[in-house]
Coordinates of N, CA and C in Angstrom, one line a residue:
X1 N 73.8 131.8 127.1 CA 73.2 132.7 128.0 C 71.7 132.9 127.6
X2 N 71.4 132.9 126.5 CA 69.9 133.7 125.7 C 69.2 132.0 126.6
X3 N 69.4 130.9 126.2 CA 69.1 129.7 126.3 C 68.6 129.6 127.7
X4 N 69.8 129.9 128.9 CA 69.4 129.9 130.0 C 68.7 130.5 130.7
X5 N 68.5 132.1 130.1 CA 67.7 133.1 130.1 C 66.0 133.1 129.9
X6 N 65.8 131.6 129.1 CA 64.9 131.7 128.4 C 64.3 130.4 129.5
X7 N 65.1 129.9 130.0 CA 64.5 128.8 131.0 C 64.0 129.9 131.9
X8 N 64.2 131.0 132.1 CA 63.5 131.6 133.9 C 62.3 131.9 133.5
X9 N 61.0 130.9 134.2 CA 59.8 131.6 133.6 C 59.4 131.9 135.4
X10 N 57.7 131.9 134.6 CA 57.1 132.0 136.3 C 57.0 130.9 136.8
X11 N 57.3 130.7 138.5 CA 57.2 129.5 139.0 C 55.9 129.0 139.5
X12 N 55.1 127.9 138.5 CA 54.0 127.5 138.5 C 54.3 126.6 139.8
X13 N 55.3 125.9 139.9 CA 55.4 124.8 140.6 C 57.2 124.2 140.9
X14 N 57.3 123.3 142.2 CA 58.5 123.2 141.9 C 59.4 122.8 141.1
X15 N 58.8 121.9 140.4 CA 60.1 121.7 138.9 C 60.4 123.1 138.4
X16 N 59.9 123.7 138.3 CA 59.8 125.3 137.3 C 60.7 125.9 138.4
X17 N 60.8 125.6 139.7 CA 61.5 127.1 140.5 C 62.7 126.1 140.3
X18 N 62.7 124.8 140.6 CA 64.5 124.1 140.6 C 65.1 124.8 139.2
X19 N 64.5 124.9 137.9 CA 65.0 125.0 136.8 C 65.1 126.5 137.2
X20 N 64.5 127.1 137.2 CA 64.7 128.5 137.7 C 66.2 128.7 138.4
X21 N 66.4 128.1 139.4 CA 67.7 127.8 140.2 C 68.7 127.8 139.6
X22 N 68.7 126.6 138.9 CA 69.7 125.9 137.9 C 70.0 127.2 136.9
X23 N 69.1 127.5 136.6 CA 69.6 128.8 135.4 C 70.1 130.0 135.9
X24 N 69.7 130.5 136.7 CA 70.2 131.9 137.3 C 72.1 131.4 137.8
X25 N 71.8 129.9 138.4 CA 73.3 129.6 138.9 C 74.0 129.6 137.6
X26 N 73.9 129.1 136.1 CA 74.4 129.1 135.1 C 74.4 130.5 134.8
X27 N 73.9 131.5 135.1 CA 73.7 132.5 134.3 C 75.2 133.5 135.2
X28 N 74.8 133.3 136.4 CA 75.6 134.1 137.7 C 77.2 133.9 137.0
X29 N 77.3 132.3 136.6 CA 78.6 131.5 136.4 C 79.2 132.5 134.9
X30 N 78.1 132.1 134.2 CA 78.8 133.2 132.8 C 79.5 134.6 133.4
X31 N 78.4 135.4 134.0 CA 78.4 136.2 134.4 C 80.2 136.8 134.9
X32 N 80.1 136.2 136.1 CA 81.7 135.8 136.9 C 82.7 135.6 135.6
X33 N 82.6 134.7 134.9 CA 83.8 134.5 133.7 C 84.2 135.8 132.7
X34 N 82.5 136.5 132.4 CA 82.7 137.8 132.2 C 82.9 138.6 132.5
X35 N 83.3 138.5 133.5 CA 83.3 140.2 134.6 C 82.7 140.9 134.8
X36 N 81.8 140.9 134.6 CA 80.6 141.8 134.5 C 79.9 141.6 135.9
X37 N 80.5 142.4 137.0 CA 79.9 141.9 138.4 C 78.8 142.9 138.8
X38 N 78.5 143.8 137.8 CA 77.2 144.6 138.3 C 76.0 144.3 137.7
X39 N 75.8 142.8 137.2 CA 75.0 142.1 136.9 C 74.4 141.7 137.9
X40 N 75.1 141.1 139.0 CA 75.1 140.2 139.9 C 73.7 141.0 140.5
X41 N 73.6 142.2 140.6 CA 72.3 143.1 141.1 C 71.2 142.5 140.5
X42 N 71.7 142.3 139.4 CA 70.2 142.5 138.4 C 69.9 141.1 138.3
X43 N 70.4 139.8 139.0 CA 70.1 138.6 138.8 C 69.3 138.3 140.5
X44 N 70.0 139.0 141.3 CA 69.4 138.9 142.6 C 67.9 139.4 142.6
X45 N 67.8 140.7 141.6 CA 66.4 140.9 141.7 C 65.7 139.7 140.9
X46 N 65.9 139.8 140.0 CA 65.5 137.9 139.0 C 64.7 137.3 140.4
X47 N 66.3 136.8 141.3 CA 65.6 136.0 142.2 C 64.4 136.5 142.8
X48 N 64.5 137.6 143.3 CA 63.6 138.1 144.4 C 61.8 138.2 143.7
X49 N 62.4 138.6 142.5 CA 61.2 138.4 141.7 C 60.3 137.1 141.2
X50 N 60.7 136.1 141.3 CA 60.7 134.8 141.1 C 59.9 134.5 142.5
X51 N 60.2 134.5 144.2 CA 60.3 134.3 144.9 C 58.5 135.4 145.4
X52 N 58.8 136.6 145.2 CA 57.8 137.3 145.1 C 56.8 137.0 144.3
X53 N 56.7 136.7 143.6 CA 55.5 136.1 142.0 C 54.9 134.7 143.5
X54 N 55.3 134.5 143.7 CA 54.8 132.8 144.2 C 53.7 133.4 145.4
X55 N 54.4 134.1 146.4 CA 54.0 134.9 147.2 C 52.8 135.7 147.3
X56 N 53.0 136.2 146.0 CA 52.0 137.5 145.7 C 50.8 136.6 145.6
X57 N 51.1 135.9 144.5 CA 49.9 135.0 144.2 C 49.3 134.5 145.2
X58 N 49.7 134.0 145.8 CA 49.6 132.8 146.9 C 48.3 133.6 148.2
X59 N 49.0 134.9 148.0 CA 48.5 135.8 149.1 C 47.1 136.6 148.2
X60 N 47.4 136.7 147.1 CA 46.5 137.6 146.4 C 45.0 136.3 146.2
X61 N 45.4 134.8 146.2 CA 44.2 134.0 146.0 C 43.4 134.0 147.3
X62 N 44.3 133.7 148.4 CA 43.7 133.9 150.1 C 42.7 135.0 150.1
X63 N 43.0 135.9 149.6 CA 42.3 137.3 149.9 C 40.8 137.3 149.5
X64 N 41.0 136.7 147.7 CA 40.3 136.7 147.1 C 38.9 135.3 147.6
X65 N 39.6 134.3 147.9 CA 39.1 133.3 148.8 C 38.4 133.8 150.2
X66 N 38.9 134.5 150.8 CA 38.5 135.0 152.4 C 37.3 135.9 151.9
X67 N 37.2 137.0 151.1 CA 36.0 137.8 150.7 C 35.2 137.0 150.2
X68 N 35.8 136.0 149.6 CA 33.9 135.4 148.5 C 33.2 135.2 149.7
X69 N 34.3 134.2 150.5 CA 33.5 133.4 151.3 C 32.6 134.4 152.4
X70 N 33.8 135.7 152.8 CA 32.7 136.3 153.6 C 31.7 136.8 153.1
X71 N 31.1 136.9 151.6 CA 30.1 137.4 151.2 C 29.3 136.6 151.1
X72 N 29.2 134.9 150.5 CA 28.8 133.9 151.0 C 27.9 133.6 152.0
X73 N 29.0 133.7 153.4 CA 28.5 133.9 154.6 C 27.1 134.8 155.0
X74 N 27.6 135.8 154.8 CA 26.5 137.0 154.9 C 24.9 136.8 153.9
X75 N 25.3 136.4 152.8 CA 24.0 136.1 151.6 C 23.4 134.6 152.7
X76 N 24.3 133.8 153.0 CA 23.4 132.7 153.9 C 22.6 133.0 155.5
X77 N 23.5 133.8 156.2 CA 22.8 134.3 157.1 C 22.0 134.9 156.8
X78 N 22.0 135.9 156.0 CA 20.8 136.6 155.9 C 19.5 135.6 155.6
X79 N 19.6 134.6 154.8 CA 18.3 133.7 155.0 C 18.4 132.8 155.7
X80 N 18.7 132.7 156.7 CA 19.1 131.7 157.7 C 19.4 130.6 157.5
X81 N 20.2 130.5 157.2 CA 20.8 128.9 156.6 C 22.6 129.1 157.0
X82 N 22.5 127.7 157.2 CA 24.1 127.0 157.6 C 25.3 127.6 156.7
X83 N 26.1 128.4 157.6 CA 27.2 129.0 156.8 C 28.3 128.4 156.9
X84 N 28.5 126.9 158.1 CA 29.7 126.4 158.4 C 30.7 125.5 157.2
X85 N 29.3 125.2 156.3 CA 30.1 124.1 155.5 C 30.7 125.3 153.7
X86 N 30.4 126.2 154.0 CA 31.3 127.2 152.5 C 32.2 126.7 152.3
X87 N 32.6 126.4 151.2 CA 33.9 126.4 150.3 C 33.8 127.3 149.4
X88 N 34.4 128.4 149.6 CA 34.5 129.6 148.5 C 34.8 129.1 146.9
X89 N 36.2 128.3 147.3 CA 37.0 127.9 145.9 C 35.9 126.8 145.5
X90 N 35.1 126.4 145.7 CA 33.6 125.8 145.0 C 32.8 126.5 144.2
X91 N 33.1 127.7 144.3 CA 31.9 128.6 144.1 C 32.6 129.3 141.9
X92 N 31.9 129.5 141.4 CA 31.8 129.7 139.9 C 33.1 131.2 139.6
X93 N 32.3 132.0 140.7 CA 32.9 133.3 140.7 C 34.4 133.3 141.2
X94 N 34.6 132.3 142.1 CA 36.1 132.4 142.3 C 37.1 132.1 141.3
X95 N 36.5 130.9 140.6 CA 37.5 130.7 139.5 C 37.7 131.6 138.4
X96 N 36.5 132.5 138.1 CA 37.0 133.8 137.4 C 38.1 134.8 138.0
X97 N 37.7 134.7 139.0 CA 38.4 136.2 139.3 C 39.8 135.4 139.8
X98 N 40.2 134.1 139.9 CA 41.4 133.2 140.4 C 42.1 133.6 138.8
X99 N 41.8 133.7 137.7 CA 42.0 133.4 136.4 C 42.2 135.1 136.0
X100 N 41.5 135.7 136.2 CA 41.6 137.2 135.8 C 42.8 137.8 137.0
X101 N 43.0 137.3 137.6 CA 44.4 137.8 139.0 C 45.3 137.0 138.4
X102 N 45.4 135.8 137.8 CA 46.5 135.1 137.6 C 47.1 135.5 136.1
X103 N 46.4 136.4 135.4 CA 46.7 136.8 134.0 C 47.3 138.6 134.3
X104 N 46.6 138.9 134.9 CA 46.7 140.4 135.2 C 48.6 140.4 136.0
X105 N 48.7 139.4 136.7 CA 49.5 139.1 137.7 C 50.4 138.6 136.6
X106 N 51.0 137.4 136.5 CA 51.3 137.3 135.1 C 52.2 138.2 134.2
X107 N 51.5 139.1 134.0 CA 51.7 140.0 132.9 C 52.6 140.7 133.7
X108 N 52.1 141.0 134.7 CA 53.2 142.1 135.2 C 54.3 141.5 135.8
X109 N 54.6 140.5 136.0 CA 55.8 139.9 136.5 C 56.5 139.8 135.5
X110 N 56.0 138.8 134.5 CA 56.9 138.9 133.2 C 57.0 139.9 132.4
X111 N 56.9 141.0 132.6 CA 57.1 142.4 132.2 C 58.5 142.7 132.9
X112 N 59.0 142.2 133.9 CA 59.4 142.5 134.7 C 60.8 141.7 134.7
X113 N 60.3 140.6 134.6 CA 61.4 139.5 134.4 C 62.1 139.9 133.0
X114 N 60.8 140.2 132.1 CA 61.5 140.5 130.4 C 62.9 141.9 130.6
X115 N 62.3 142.5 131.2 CA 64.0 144.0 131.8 C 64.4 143.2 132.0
X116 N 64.8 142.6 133.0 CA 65.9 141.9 133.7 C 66.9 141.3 133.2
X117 N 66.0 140.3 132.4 CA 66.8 139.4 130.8 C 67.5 140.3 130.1
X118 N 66.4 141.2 129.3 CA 66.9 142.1 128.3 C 68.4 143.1 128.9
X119 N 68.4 143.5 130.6 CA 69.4 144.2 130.8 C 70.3 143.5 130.6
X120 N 70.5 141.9 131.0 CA 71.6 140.8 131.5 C 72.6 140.8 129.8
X121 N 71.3 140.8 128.7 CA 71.6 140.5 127.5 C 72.4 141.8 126.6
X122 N 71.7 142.7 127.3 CA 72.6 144.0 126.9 C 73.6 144.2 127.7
X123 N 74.1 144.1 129.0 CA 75.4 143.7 129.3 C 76.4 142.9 128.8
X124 N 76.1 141.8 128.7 CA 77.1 140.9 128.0 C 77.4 140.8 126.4
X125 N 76.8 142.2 126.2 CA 76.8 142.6 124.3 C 76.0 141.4 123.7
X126 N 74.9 140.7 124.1 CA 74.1 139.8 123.2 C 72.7 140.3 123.1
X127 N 72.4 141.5 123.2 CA 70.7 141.6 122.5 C 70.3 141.6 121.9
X128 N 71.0 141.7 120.9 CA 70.1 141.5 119.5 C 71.2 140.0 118.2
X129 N 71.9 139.4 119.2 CA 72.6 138.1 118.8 C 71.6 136.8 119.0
X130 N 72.2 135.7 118.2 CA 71.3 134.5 118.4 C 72.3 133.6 118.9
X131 N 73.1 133.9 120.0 CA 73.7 133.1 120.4 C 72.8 132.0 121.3

């Protein structure tokens, strides 16, 4: 359980969400054999959290992407110069603040995911075991 537990990270990419998959199914299966069906809550959020993290991000870089660039915009019109060819994610400042949202962000998911585990693990009497 601790093992499979320890496979659910954040999903960088799809190998990471299949494994993701694979473990929560292994985990659900313990679960079932244990009887422990008021688990089943606390694995669903797992998912949803897993699912949300990709999301969030995904929506949180756009945002971050759409403002550089309209500020971009605006710094080039104002001296009259061509604003059609911008690439925000070219620009120095994006990759900071891509990197300070992806740590900040991060933190709070696996904050999050860490309850989840830790409740799963205090259900099935293993939290402080090295099983």
């Amino acid at each position: 359980t601790q093992t499979l537990l320890r496979n659910i990270v954040l999903p960088r990419d799809a190998m990471l969400e299949e494994k993701n998959t694979l473990a929560l199914k292994g985990i659900l299966e313990i679960i079932a054999a244990a009887g422990v069906q008021n688990l089943n809550v606390v694995c669903q959020e797992l998912q949803q959290l897993l699912g949300q993290y990709t999301r969030h991000k995904e929506q949180t870089i756009q945002q971050i992407e759409d403002a550089l660039k309209a500020q971009l915009e605006q710094q080039l019109a104002a001296k009259g110069l061509d604003t059609s060819q911008i690439n925000a994610s070219m620009h120095p400042h994006y990759h900071e603040e891509v990197a300070k949202l992806s740590r900040d962000l991060n933190d709070q998911y696996i904050q999050a995911l860490e309850q989840r585990k830790k409740l799963i693990l205090e259900a099935l009497g293993l939290a402080n075991s090295q099983q």
